[in-house]
XYZ file of N, CA and C in Angstrom:
504
model
N 0.834 -1.484 0.168
C -0.432 -0.530 0.222
C 1.252 1.180 -0.359
N 0.372 1.963 -0.309
C 1.066 3.460 -0.210
C 0.985 4.443 0.350
N 0.047 4.152 1.473
C 0.181 5.653 2.786
C -0.680 4.730 3.623
N -0.690 5.147 4.675
C -0.897 4.501 5.505
C -0.729 5.461 6.643
N -2.427 6.326 7.187
C -2.896 6.794 8.013
C -3.156 6.658 9.777
N -2.691 6.570 9.928
C -2.577 6.023 11.708
C -3.132 7.006 12.032
N -4.633 6.823 12.772
C -5.518 7.767 14.076
C -5.591 6.825 15.148
N -4.969 8.202 16.494
C -5.041 7.412 17.120
C -5.472 8.106 18.742
N -6.811 9.176 18.010
C -7.495 9.452 19.067
C -8.827 8.755 19.736
N -8.863 8.316 20.417
C -9.820 6.898 20.996
C -11.956 8.048 20.697
N -11.967 9.094 20.432
C -13.123 9.336 19.877
C -13.240 9.783 18.065
N -13.738 8.643 18.000
C -14.384 8.482 16.695
C -15.168 9.858 16.134
N -14.485 10.242 14.564
C -15.449 11.702 14.353
C -14.585 12.967 15.367
N -14.227 12.744 15.681
C -13.601 13.697 16.138
C -12.424 14.640 15.512
N -11.630 16.015 15.952
C -11.184 16.453 14.338
C -9.979 16.016 13.958
N -9.147 15.327 14.757
C -7.834 14.424 13.990
C -8.101 13.498 13.068
N -10.074 12.371 13.421
C -10.613 11.335 13.030
C -10.956 11.837 11.205
N -11.739 13.256 11.629
C -11.936 14.066 10.309
C -11.060 14.463 9.365
N -9.324 15.412 10.467
C -8.680 15.365 9.019
C -8.182 14.335 7.894
N -7.805 13.721 9.023
C -6.861 12.243 7.869
C -7.683 11.741 7.618
N -8.911 11.422 7.776
C -9.903 10.672 6.445
C -10.330 11.972 5.494
N -10.499 12.760 5.499
C -10.381 13.622 4.289
C -8.721 13.618 3.483
N -7.573 13.928 4.426
C -6.379 13.140 3.962
C -6.375 11.916 3.489
N -7.248 11.432 3.999
C -6.546 9.650 3.128
C -8.311 9.664 1.753
N -9.208 10.667 1.691
C -9.903 10.618 0.495
C -8.734 11.013 -0.620
N -8.464 12.382 -0.056
C -8.212 12.870 -0.554
C -6.707 12.177 -2.034
N -5.975 11.327 -1.697
C -5.382 10.901 -1.920
C -5.449 9.484 -2.537
N -6.651 8.820 -2.140
C -7.112 7.812 -3.216
C -8.189 8.565 -4.204
N -8.194 9.535 -4.306
C -8.749 10.359 -5.436
C -7.459 10.570 -6.447
N -6.665 10.160 -6.122
C -5.211 10.893 -6.907
C -4.844 9.484 -7.275
N -5.062 8.353 -6.974
C -4.873 6.512 -7.218
C -4.201 6.529 -5.716
N -4.240 6.396 -5.329
C -3.138 5.985 -4.283
C -4.033 4.639 -2.858
N -3.131 3.897 -3.233
C -4.267 2.871 -2.215
C -3.235 3.588 -0.087
N -4.591 3.170 0.022
C -4.489 4.268 1.508
C -5.282 3.234 2.859
N -4.484 2.976 3.253
C -4.745 2.150 4.891
C -5.443 2.905 6.194
N -6.349 2.971 5.968
C -6.491 4.237 7.686
C -6.327 3.249 9.082
N -5.449 3.420 9.530
C -5.743 2.254 11.000
C -5.886 2.889 12.327
N -7.161 2.690 12.851
C -7.499 3.506 14.262
C -6.911 2.353 15.624
N -6.230 3.297 16.075
C -5.413 3.037 17.188
C -6.588 1.792 18.554
N -7.006 3.114 18.875
C -7.734 2.673 20.301
C -8.766 1.759 20.295
N -9.447 0.444 18.811
C -10.105 0.112 19.364
C -8.848 -1.314 18.987
N -7.823 -1.246 19.167
C -7.390 -2.370 18.993
C -7.307 -2.574 20.245
N -7.196 -3.870 20.912
C -7.563 -4.731 21.878
C -6.421 -5.082 22.674
N -4.883 -5.976 22.525
C -3.849 -5.990 22.331
C -2.430 -5.778 21.236
N -2.309 -4.611 22.616
C -1.219 -3.537 21.904
C -0.561 -3.277 23.254
N 0.981 -3.371 23.202
C 1.946 -3.030 24.087
C 3.447 -2.076 23.407
N 3.610 -1.390 24.542
C 4.332 -0.367 24.479
C 6.014 -0.692 23.418
N 7.404 -0.047 23.568
C 8.452 -1.481 23.474
C 8.310 -2.122 24.997
N 9.227 -3.373 24.474
C 9.734 -4.029 25.639
C 10.799 -4.148 26.458
N 11.672 -3.732 25.367
C 13.245 -3.021 25.980
C 13.001 -4.082 25.339
N 13.545 -5.621 24.709
C 14.004 -7.326 24.694
C 15.506 -6.497 23.775
N 15.450 -5.306 22.983
C 16.429 -5.811 22.057
C 16.443 -6.518 21.163
N 15.208 -7.239 20.886
C 15.386 -8.193 19.436
C 15.337 -7.783 17.647
N 15.395 -6.671 18.074
C 14.344 -5.797 17.040
C 15.908 -5.566 16.760
N 16.989 -5.539 17.408
C 18.363 -5.077 16.198
C 19.042 -6.063 15.983
N 18.559 -7.026 16.149
C 19.352 -8.483 15.739
C 17.977 -9.450 14.543
N 16.634 -8.654 14.672
C 15.742 -9.186 14.067
C 15.766 -8.837 12.808
N 15.712 -7.343 12.615
C 15.665 -6.655 11.765
C 13.966 -5.536 11.658
N 13.218 -6.203 13.362
C 11.870 -5.243 12.745
C 11.457 -6.227 14.442
N 10.200 -5.554 14.588
C 9.889 -5.711 16.412
C 9.605 -6.931 15.875
N 9.456 -7.776 17.198
C 9.140 -9.394 17.524
C 8.065 -9.312 18.566
N 6.964 -8.766 19.080
C 6.610 -8.511 19.822
C 4.953 -8.607 19.061
N 4.289 -9.930 19.187
C 3.794 -10.203 18.160
C 1.898 -9.333 18.521
N 1.477 -8.429 18.788
C 0.396 -8.124 19.255
C -0.337 -7.301 18.042
N -1.799 -6.683 18.444
C -2.247 -5.053 17.452
C -1.141 -5.092 16.322
N -0.294 -4.109 17.262
C 0.557 -3.102 16.637
C 1.591 -3.629 15.484
N 2.088 -4.868 15.360
C 2.647 -5.306 14.521
C 2.403 -5.216 13.420
N 1.103 -5.270 12.573
C 1.138 -5.157 11.465
C 1.053 -3.202 10.712
N 0.654 -2.383 12.025
C 0.733 -1.406 12.128
C 2.142 -0.965 11.603
N 3.168 -1.257 12.529
C 4.364 -1.208 11.927
C 5.383 -1.515 10.868
N 4.837 -2.969 10.394
C 5.043 -3.664 8.778
C 4.578 -2.502 7.956
N 3.518 -2.234 7.990
C 2.610 -0.822 6.892
C 3.509 -0.009 6.917
N 3.962 0.759 7.662
C 4.464 1.511 7.835
C 5.653 1.775 6.921
N 6.232 0.278 7.574
C 7.830 0.395 7.053
C 7.741 0.032 5.709
N 6.639 -0.551 5.182
C 6.584 -0.002 3.522
C 5.855 0.908 3.074
N 5.067 1.488 3.382
C 4.730 2.579 2.940
C 5.619 3.444 2.500
N 4.996 4.664 0.858
C 5.581 5.649 0.490
C 5.605 6.860 1.475
N 4.111 6.868 1.825
C 3.236 7.989 2.515
C 2.766 6.971 4.289
N 2.926 8.376 4.885
C 2.815 8.081 6.012
C 2.245 9.125 7.054
N 0.729 9.583 7.223
C 0.274 9.940 8.524
C -0.008 9.760 9.541
N 0.564 10.455 10.279
C 0.759 9.871 11.586
C 0.086 11.539 12.553
N -1.727 10.714 13.349
C -2.453 11.357 14.135
C -1.877 11.428 15.591
N -2.617 12.631 16.459
C -2.839 12.575 18.250
C -3.035 13.798 18.330
N -4.251 13.758 19.520
C -4.945 14.601 19.853
C -3.653 14.896 21.103
N -3.957 16.161 21.573
C -2.897 16.344 22.868
C -3.958 16.688 23.869
N -3.299 15.378 24.847
C -3.278 15.128 26.329
C -2.355 15.710 27.475
N -2.726 16.658 28.089
C -1.821 17.215 29.030
C -0.349 17.418 28.577
N -0.591 18.239 27.093
C 0.728 19.250 26.588
C 1.710 17.259 25.562
N 0.670 15.946 25.981
C 1.434 15.218 25.520
C 1.088 14.772 24.946
N 1.150 13.645 23.113
C 0.355 12.961 22.295
C -0.327 11.470 23.255
N -1.551 11.809 23.141
C -2.756 10.110 23.654
C -1.746 8.924 24.408
N -2.193 8.672 25.439
C -1.514 7.430 25.839
C -1.510 6.388 23.765
N -3.101 6.155 23.263
C -2.710 5.075 22.359
C -1.492 4.985 20.807
N -1.398 6.748 20.797
C 0.052 7.375 20.109
C 1.067 6.606 20.392
N 1.167 7.207 22.128
C 2.681 6.585 23.033
C 3.436 5.222 22.346
N 1.825 4.917 22.218
C 2.451 3.284 22.829
C 3.575 3.105 21.201
N 2.632 3.366 20.095
C 2.642 3.237 18.860
C 4.522 3.649 18.869
N 4.119 4.883 19.676
C 5.823 5.473 19.266
C 6.658 5.214 19.941
N 6.487 4.464 20.969
C 7.385 3.935 21.271
C 7.683 2.562 20.970
N 7.200 1.590 19.725
C 7.840 0.638 19.240
C 7.929 1.289 18.319
N 7.911 2.513 16.998
C 9.231 2.886 16.506
C 11.069 2.647 17.077
N 10.940 1.883 18.228
C 12.347 2.487 18.510
C 12.489 1.346 17.247
N 12.384 0.096 16.951
C 11.948 -1.269 15.618
C 12.772 -1.312 14.615
N 12.789 0.655 13.962
C 13.010 0.981 12.965
C 14.901 1.577 13.164
N 15.317 1.424 14.371
C 16.952 1.755 14.531
C 17.316 0.716 14.721
N 18.596 0.857 13.423
C 19.547 -0.836 14.366
C 20.197 -0.481 15.245
N 21.067 -1.208 15.992
C 21.828 -0.974 17.534
C 22.563 0.416 17.144
N 23.080 0.342 15.698
C 23.958 1.673 16.443
C 23.452 2.986 15.472
N 22.397 3.221 17.023
C 20.548 4.395 16.059
C 20.604 4.996 14.572
N 21.182 4.140 14.084
C 20.607 4.340 12.435
C 19.728 4.033 11.785
N 19.073 4.415 10.901
C 17.534 4.118 11.005
C 17.736 3.061 9.873
N 16.383 1.624 10.391
C 16.065 1.028 9.462
C 15.061 0.758 8.685
N 14.749 2.243 8.412
C 13.486 1.986 7.610
C 14.419 3.263 6.616
N 13.549 3.084 5.367
C 13.800 3.531 3.898
C 14.088 5.292 4.005
N 15.038 5.128 3.220
C 14.491 7.118 3.599
C 13.568 7.783 2.696
N 12.855 9.577 3.718
C 12.296 9.839 2.439
C 11.228 9.041 2.325
N 10.612 8.456 3.016
C 9.153 8.150 3.314
C 8.326 9.572 3.429
N 7.188 10.361 2.878
C 6.811 11.246 3.061
C 5.651 11.011 4.671
N 6.348 11.694 5.024
C 5.507 11.879 6.386
C 4.038 13.206 6.178
N 3.401 13.167 6.584
C 1.855 14.835 7.034
C 1.641 14.294 8.774
N 1.538 15.167 9.470
C 1.143 15.221 10.458
C 0.390 16.268 10.935
N -1.282 15.104 11.797
C -1.816 16.066 12.320
C -2.446 15.699 13.795
N -2.603 16.976 14.381
C -2.468 17.171 15.740
C -3.749 18.125 16.205
N -4.056 17.526 17.116
C -5.400 17.946 17.815
C -5.607 19.134 19.022
N -6.307 20.123 19.466
C -6.040 19.479 20.976
C -7.645 20.756 21.845
N -7.757 20.909 22.165
C -8.797 21.705 22.652
C -8.699 23.057 23.268
N -7.593 23.370 23.942
C -6.646 24.615 23.958
C -5.171 24.803 23.073
N -4.448 23.970 24.093
C -3.056 24.886 22.938
C -2.135 23.752 22.903
N -1.225 23.559 22.599
C 0.048 22.541 22.734
C 0.164 21.970 20.681
N -1.059 21.810 20.025
C -1.157 21.369 19.383
C -0.095 21.279 17.691
N 0.681 22.512 17.684
C 1.724 23.158 17.154
C 3.245 22.605 17.432
N 3.254 22.522 18.423
C 4.370 22.152 19.257
C 4.386 20.618 19.185
N 3.026 20.234 19.104
C 3.540 18.016 19.298
C 3.448 17.405 17.731
N 3.079 18.579 16.630
C 3.064 18.539 15.213
C 4.778 18.232 15.525
N 5.069 19.656 15.838
C 6.557 19.736 14.901
C 7.275 18.532 16.033
N 6.894 18.749 17.416
C 7.855 17.422 17.819
C 7.953 15.671 16.853
N 6.970 15.236 16.722
C 6.067 14.627 16.101
C 6.991 14.323 14.770
N 6.657 15.785 14.232
C 7.555 15.956 12.449
C 9.489 16.156 12.621
N 9.710 16.197 14.330
C 10.794 16.622 14.330
C 11.945 15.071 14.000
N 11.012 14.420 15.070
C 11.555 12.842 15.519
C 11.425 11.820 14.748
N 10.454 12.242 13.893
C 10.520 11.181 12.612
C 11.673 11.831 11.036
N 11.763 12.842 10.911
C 12.308 13.107 9.828
C 13.727 12.859 10.556
N 14.271 13.237 12.027
C 15.419 13.364 12.199
C 16.208 11.592 12.342
N 15.374 11.348 13.144
C 15.715 9.936 13.705
C 15.685 8.961 12.779
N 14.464 8.704 11.659
C 13.820 7.536 10.637
C 14.314 7.846 9.263
N 14.952 9.392 8.846
C 14.706 10.154 7.396
C 13.681 10.412 6.885
N 12.668 10.556 7.328
C 11.277 10.858 7.090
C 10.945 11.843 6.309
N 10.361 11.813 5.011
C 10.661 13.907 4.959
C 9.327 14.491 4.735
N 9.299 15.533 5.604
C 7.687 16.283 5.918
C 7.741 16.585 4.672
N 6.187 16.805 4.403
C 5.903 17.402 3.341
C 4.115 17.943 4.109
N 4.309 17.909 5.231
C 3.524 18.839 5.693
C 2.574 18.856 6.896
N 1.652 19.317 7.434
C 1.341 19.496 9.442
C 0.028 20.616 9.533
N -0.560 19.666 10.150
C -2.132 20.859 10.565
C -2.112 20.755 12.074
N -1.728 21.572 12.358
C -2.059 21.407 14.024
C -3.486 22.073 14.675
N -4.914 21.566 15.151
C -5.933 21.897 14.980
C -6.025 22.205 16.172
N -6.362 23.496 16.989
C -6.270 24.035 18.730
C -7.231 25.160 18.473
N -6.972 25.087 20.075
C -7.441 26.254 20.820
C -9.387 26.543 20.954
N -9.049 25.549 21.672
C -10.772 25.359 22.009
C -12.209 24.813 21.093
N -10.942 24.141 20.407
C -12.433 23.759 19.275
C -13.111 23.072 19.602
N -14.289 22.958 19.522
C -15.143 21.324 19.728
C -14.617 20.436 19.069
N -15.122 19.060 19.970
C -14.832 17.825 18.841
C -15.111 18.199 17.898
N -16.197 18.461 16.869
C -16.230 18.703 15.508
C -16.025 19.365 14.581
N -15.338 20.583 15.115
C -14.857 21.097 14.418
C -14.245 21.629 13.238
N -13.647 20.399 12.454
C -13.037 20.091 11.116
C -14.399 19.601 10.575
N -15.115 19.305 11.068
C -16.517 18.798 9.912
C -17.638 19.667 9.840
N -17.226 20.792 10.700
C -18.449 22.175 10.140
C -17.285 23.007 9.373
N -16.116 22.929 8.947
C -15.189 23.440 8.816
C -14.581 22.921 7.383
N -14.693 23.756 6.191
C -14.434 22.816 4.628
C -12.797 23.380 4.690
């Protein structure tokens, strides 16, 4: 598949969900295969276990619902990552996935993911912090793994959860 879109918000229909699905639809209309992944409904998901087997196996070995997401990101040409801001940080659902990005690093901390994957970041919040979180996610993915940022959208400032749905 060419695009993997990860929605980490626990609320379906919230701003991040709406924005990412609009982006996914635009990609589909341009002939891209898009896989939209919702993290919250996954029942078996764990953060990095620190086992370091990924350093010898070349990929994460924790066999849970996040493993296919990691594999899809590894194979995709483009990735959309989204997260709402909770207390100045990404939500827990995103953090579990982000911890597992450790498997994208070799033992010498060089990336084992093909450089140049296109990256779009979507962050949302009711108050402040969306822009800062978008910058952090974008920076991490670019610096550690060689992703190529192509855009980010930070929706914040006391928006109701359905603000994006009402704002074309």
